[in-house]
Coordinates of C-alpha atoms and ligand atoms in Angstrom, one line a residue:
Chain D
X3 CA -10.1 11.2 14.5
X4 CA -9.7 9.1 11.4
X5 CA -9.6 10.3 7.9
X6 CA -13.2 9.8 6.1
X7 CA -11.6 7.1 3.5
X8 CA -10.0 5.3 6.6
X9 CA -10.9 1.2 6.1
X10 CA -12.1 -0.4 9.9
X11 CA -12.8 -3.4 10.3
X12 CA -14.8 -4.3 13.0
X13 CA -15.0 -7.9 14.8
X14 CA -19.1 -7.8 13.7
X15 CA -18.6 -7.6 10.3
X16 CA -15.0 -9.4 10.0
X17 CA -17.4 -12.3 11.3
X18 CA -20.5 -11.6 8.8
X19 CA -17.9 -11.4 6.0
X20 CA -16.3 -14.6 7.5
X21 CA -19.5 -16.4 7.2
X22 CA -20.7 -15.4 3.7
X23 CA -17.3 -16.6 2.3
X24 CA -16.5 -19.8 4.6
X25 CA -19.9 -20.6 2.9
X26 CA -19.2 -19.5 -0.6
X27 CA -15.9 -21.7 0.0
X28 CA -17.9 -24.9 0.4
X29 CA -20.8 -24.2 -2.1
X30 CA -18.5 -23.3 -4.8
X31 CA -16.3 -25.9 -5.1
X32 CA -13.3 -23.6 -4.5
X33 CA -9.8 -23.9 -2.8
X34 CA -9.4 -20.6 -1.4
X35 CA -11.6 -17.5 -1.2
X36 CA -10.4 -13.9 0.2
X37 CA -11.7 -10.1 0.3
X38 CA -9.4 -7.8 -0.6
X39 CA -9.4 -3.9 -0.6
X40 CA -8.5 -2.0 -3.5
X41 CA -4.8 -0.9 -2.1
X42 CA -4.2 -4.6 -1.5
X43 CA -5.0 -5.6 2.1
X44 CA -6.5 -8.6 2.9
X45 CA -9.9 -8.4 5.3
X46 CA -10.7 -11.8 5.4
X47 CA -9.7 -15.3 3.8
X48 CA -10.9 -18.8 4.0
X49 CA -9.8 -22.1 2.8
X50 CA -6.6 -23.9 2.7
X51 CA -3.2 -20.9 2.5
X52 CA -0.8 -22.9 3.3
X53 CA 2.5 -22.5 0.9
X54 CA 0.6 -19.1 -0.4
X55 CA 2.1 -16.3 -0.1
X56 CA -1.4 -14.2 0.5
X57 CA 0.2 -10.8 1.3
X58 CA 2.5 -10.9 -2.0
X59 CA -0.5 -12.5 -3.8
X60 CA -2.6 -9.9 -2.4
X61 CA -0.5 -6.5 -3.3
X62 CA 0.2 -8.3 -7.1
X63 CA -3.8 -8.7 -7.7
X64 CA -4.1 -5.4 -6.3
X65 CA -2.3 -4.1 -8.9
X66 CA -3.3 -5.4 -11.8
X67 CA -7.0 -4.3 -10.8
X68 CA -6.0 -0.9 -10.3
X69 CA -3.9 -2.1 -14.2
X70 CA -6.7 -3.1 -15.4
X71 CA -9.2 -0.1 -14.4
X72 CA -6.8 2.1 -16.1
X73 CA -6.6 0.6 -19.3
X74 CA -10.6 0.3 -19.2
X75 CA -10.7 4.4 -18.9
X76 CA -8.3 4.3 -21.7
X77 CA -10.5 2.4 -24.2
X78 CA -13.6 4.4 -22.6
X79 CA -15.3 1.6 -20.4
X80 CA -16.0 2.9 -16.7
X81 CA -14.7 -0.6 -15.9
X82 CA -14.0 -4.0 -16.5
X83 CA -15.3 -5.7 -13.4
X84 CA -13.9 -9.4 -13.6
X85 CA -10.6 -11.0 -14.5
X86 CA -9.7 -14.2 -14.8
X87 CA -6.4 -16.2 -15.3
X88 CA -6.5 -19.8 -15.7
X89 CA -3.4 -22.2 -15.3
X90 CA -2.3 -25.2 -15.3
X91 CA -3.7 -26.9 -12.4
X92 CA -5.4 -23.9 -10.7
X93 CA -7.4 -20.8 -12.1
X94 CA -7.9 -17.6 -10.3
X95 CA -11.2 -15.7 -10.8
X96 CA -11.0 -11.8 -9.5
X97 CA -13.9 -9.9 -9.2
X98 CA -14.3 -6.1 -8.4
X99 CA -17.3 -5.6 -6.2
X100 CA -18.0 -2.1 -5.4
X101 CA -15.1 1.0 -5.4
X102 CA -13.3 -0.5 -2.5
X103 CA -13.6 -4.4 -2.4
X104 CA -12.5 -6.8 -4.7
X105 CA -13.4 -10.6 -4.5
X106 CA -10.5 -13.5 -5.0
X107 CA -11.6 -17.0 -5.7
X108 CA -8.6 -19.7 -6.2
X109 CA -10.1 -22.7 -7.5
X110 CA -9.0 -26.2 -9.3
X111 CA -9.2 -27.7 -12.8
X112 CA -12.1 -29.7 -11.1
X113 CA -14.7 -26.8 -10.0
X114 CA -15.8 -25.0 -13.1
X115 CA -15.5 -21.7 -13.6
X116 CA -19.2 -21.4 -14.1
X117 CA -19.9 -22.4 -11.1
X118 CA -17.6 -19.6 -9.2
X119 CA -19.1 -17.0 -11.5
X120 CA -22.5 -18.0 -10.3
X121 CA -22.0 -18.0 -6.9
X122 CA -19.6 -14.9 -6.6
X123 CA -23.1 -13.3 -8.1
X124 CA -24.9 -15.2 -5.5
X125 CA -22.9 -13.5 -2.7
X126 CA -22.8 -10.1 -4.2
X127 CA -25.4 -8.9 -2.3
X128 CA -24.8 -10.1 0.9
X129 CA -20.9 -9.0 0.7
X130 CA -22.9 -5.4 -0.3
X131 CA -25.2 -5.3 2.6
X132 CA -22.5 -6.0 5.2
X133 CA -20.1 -3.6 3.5
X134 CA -22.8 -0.6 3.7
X135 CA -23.1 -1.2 7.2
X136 CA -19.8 -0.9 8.2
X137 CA -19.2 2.5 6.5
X138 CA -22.4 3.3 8.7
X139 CA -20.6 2.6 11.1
X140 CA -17.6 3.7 10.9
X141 CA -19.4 7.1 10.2
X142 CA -21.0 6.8 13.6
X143 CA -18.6 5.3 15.2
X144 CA -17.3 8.1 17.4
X145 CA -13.4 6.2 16.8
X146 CA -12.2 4.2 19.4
X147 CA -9.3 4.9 21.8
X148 CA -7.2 2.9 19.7
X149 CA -4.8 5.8 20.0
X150 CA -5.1 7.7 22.6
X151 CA -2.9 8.0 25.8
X152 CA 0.1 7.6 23.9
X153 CA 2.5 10.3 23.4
X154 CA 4.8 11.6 20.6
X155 CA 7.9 9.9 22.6
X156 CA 5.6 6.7 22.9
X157 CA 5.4 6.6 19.5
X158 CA 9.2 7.4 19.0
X159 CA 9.9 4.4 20.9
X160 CA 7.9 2.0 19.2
X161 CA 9.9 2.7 16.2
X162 CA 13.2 1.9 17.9
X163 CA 13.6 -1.0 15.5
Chain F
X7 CA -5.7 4.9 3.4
X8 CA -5.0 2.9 6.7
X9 CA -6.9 -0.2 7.0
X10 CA -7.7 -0.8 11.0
X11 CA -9.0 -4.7 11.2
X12 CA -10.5 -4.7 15.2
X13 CA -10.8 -8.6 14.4
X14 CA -7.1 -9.6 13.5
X15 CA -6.0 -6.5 15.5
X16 CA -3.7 -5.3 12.4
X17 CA -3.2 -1.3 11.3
X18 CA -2.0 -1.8 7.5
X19 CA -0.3 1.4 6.4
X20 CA 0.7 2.3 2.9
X21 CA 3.7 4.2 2.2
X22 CA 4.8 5.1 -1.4
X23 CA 8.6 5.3 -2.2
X24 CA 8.3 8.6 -5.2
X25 CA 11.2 10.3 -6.9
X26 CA 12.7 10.4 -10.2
X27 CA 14.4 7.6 -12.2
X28 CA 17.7 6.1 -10.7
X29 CA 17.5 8.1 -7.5
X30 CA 17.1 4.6 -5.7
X31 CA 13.6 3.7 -4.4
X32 CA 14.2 0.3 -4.9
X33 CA 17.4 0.0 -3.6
X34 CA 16.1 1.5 0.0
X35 CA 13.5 -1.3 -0.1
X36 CA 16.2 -3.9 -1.2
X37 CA 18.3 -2.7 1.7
X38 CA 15.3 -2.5 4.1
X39 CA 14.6 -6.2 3.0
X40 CA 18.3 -7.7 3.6
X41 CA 18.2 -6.5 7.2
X42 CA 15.3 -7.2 8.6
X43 CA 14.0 -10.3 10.5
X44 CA 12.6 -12.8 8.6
X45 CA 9.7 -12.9 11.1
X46 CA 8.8 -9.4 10.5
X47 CA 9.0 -9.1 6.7
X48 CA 7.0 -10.9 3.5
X49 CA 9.2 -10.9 0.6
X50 CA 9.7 -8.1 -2.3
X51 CA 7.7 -8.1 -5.2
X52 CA 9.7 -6.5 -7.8
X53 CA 7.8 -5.8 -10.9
X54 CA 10.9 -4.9 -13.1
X55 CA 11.9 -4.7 -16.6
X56 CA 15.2 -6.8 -17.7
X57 CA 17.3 -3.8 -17.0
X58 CA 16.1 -3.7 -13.4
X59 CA 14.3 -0.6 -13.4
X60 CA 10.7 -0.6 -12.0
X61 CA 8.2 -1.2 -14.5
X62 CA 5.4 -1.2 -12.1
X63 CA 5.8 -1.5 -8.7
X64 CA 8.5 -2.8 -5.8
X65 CA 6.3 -3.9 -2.4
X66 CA 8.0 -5.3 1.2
X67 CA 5.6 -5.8 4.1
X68 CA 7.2 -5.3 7.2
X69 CA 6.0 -4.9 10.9
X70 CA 7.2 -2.6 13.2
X71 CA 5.6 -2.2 16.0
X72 CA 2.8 -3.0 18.7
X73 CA 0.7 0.1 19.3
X74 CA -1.8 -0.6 22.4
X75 CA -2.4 -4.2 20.9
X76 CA -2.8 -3.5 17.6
X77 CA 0.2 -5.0 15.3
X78 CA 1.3 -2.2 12.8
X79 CA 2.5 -3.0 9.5
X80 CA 4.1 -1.3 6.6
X81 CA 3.3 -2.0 2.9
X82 CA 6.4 -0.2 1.8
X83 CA 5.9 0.7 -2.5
X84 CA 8.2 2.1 -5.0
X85 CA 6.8 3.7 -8.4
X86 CA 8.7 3.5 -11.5
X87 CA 10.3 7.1 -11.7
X88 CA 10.9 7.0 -15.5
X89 CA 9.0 9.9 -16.8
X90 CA 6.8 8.3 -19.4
X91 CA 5.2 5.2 -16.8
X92 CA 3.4 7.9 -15.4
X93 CA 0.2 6.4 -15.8
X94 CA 1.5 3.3 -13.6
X95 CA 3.0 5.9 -11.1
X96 CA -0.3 7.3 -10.4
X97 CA -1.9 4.3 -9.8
X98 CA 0.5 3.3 -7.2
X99 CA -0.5 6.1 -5.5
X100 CA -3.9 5.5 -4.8
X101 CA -5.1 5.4 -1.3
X102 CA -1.5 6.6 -0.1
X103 CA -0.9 7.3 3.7
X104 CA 2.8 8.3 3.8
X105 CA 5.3 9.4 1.5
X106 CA 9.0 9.5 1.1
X107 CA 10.5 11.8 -1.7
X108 CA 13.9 10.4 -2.7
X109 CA 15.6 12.9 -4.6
X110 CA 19.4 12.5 -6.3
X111 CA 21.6 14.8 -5.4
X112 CA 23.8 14.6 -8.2
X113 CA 24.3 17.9 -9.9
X114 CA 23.0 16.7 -13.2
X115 CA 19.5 15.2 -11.6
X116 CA 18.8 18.4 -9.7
X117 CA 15.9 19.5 -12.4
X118 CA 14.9 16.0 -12.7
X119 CA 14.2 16.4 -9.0
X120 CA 11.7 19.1 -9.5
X121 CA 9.8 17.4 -12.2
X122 CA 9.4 14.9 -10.0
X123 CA 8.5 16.6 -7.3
X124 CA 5.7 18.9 -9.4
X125 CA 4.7 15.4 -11.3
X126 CA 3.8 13.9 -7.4
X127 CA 1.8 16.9 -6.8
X128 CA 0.0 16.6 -9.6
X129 CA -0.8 13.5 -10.0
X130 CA -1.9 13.5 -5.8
X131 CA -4.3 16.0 -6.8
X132 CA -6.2 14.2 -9.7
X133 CA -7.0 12.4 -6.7
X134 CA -8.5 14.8 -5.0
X135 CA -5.1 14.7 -2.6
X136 CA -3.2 17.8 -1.7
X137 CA 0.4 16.8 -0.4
X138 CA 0.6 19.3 2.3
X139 CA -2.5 17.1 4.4
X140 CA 0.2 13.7 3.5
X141 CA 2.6 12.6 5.5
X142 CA 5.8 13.3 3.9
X143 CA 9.6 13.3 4.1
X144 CA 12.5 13.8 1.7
X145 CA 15.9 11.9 1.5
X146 CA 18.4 13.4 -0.3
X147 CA 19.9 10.1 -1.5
X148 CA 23.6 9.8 -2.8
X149 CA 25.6 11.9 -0.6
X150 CA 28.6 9.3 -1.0
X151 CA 29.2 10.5 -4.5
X152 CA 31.6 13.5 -5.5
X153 CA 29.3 15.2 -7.6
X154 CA 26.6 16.3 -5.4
X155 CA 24.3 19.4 -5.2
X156 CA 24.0 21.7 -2.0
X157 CA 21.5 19.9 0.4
X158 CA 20.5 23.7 1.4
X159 CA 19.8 24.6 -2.3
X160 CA 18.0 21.7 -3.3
X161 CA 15.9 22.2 -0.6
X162 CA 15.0 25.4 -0.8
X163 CA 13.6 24.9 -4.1
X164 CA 12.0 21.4 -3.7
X165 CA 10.9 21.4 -0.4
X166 CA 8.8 24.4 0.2
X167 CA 5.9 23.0 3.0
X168 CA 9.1 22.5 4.9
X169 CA 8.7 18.2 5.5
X170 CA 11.4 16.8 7.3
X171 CA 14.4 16.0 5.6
X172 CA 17.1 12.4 5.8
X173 CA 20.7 12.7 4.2
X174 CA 21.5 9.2 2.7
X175 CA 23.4 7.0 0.9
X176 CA 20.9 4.0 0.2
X177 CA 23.4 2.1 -1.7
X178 CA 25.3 1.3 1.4
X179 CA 22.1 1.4 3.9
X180 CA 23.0 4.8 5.7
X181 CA 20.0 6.8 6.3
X182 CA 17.4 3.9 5.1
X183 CA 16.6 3.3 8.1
X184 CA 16.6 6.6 9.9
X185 CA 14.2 7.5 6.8
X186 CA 11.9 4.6 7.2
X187 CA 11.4 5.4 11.1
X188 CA 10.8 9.2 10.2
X189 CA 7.9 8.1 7.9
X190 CA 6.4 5.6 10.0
X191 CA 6.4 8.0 13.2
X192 CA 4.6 10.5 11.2
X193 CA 2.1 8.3 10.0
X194 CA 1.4 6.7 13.0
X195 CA 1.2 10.5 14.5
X196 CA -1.3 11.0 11.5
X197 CA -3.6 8.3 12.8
X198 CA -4.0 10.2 15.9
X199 CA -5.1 12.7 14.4
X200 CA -1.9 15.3 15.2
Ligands
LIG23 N1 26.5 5.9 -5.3 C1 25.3 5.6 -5.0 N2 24.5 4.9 -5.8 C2 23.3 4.7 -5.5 C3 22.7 5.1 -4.2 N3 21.4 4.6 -4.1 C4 21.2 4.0 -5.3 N4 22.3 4.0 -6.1 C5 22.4 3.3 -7.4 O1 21.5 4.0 -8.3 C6 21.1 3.0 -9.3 C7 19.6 3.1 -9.4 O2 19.0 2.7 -8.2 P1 17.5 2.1 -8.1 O3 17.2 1.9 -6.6 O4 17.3 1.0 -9.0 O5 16.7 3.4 -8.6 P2 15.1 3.6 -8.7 O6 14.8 4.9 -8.1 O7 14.4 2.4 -8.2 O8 14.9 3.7 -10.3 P3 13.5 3.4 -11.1 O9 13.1 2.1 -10.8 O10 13.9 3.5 -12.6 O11 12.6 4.5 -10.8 C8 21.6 1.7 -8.8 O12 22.7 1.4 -9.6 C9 22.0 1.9 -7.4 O13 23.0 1.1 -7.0 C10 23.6 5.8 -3.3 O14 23.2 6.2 -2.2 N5 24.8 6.1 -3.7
LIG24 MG1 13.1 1.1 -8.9

């Protein structure tokens, strides 16, 4: 039913994710940790959000990765797989992990950056083995009836906004 | 691509805003933005030069609707239709699931129109995309200005898989909307698979 480059999330790994980067959270030091997809949706956070804008944050680093991979096919790299901005008071560390995930990490003037490198490598892996199940899975799948039963003046309705 | 999160219970659906420069993408999302509840919408990124023309990218988030459970929401993108930010264009539309072709129907914009149109095909299939398999619509924007093409002409040359096609005048909001519900309804039909 879905297109073959469809993203679903399911509540197993949402939770798997959830629990390598709660983790990564505590043992890194860092303020707040997300998973973002390449076209900029956010799959799972943790850490402290409030006064952040996470879906505007989310679509900007979004695009500057996709920025950034573009100008690294320019000058002949396949890619350049981190990026890093520091401020003021808070740094952000952005790390692409595979063709469809990138890794966020906001962190203070207090954790060093050496540290977040370390453990983004850390979690690689196990970020990795959780992602290639879930495209398993959602090859397997057969797709749920997320959809079904509802009919073309259904869905005509719903857009009576 | 659509992003379905079982765990939040969110379908994230990406449509891109394409056309050339000055035929109003980003005034369609500006107007979507001022009339919408705050509740349902994030705020516009504008990425725009000092002139106000769209260096990179325009994004709104907005949600529109409940479907069995499931929250839907819109991550509603401009491109920058000056010719030579192609390579930023393209980029925007990565992982695409619906598309709305604003073309200027003033007289003078009718060719720029067609380059447009055969610069979004293009650059669709150096993904490996073929428009005809996207969700698509036109809006002919600008029909409140004097000098305006034929709506049947323009058509008939920009427009030849037929996708439906909005009338509007984004500059005072008529048709935004109409054009925004068109796209989202054939999205959402998409996801089923129709
Ligand atoms: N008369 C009239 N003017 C319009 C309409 N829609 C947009 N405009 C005007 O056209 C100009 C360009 O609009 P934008 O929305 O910035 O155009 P754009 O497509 O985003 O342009 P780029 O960012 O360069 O690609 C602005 O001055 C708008 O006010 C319309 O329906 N009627
Ligand atoms: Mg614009």
């Amino acid at each position: 039913m879905y297109n073959k480059t469809d993203l679903i999330l399911y509540d197993e790994e949402y939770q798997r994710f959830k629990e390598v980067i709660d983790n990564f959270l505590l043992i890194s030091g860092s303020k707040y940790v997300f998973l973002l997809s390449k076209s900029g949706q956010v799959l799972v956070e943790s850490g402290q959000t409030e006064h952040l804008d996470v879906t505007s944050l989310a679509s900007l680093i979004a695009g500057s990765v996709a920025a950034t991979i573009g100008l690294a096919k320019i000058v002949g790299e396949s890619e350049f797989s981190v990026l890093f901005h520091e401020g003021e008071s808070s740094n952000i560390y952005i790390s692409l992990l595979n063709e469809r995930l990138i890794l966020v990490v906001l962190f203070s003037k207090t954790t060093s950056l050496g540290l977040v490198r370390l453990k983004v490598k850390t979690i690689q892996p196990s970020i990795q083995a959780i992602y290639q199940n879930l495209l398993k899975k959602m090859e397997t799948h057969t797709s749920q009836s997320l959809l079904e039963n509802i009919s073309d003046d259904d869905i005509d309705k719903l857009f009576d906004f | 691509m659509p992003l379905i999160n079982y765990a939040s219970r969110v379908i994230n659906l990406k449509i891109v805003y394409y056309g050339p420069g000055l035929c109003g993408k980003t005034t369609n999302l500006q107007y979507i933005f001022d009339k919408t509840d705050q509740q349902r919408k994030g705020s516009l990124v504008s990425l725009a030069t000092e002139a106000d023309r769209t260096l990179f990218f325009d994004f709104l988030p907005i949600e529109v609707a409940q479907i069995n459970g499931f929250q839907t929401k819109l991550h509603l993108y401009t491109v920058p239709g000056q010719v030579f930010y192609n390579a930023s264009r393209k980029l925007i539309l990565k992982e695409v699931d619906g598309i709305v072709f604003v073309a200027d129907l003033q007289v003078a914009r009718f060719e720029a129109n067609l380059e447009s149109m055969d610069n979004l095909i293009e650059n669709l299939e150096e993904y490996g995309y073929d428009i005809k398999e996207i969700p698509t619509i036109i809006q002919y924007n600008k029909i409140d200005l004097p000098n305006i093409a034929s709506i049947t002409e323009l058509d008939k040359e920009m427009n030849p898989y037929n996708f439906p096609v909005f009338k509007a005048s984004a500059a005072n909001g008529q048709g935004v909307f109409e054009t925004l519900k068109g796209i989202a309804k054939l999205v959402v039909k998409r996801l089923q698979g129709k």
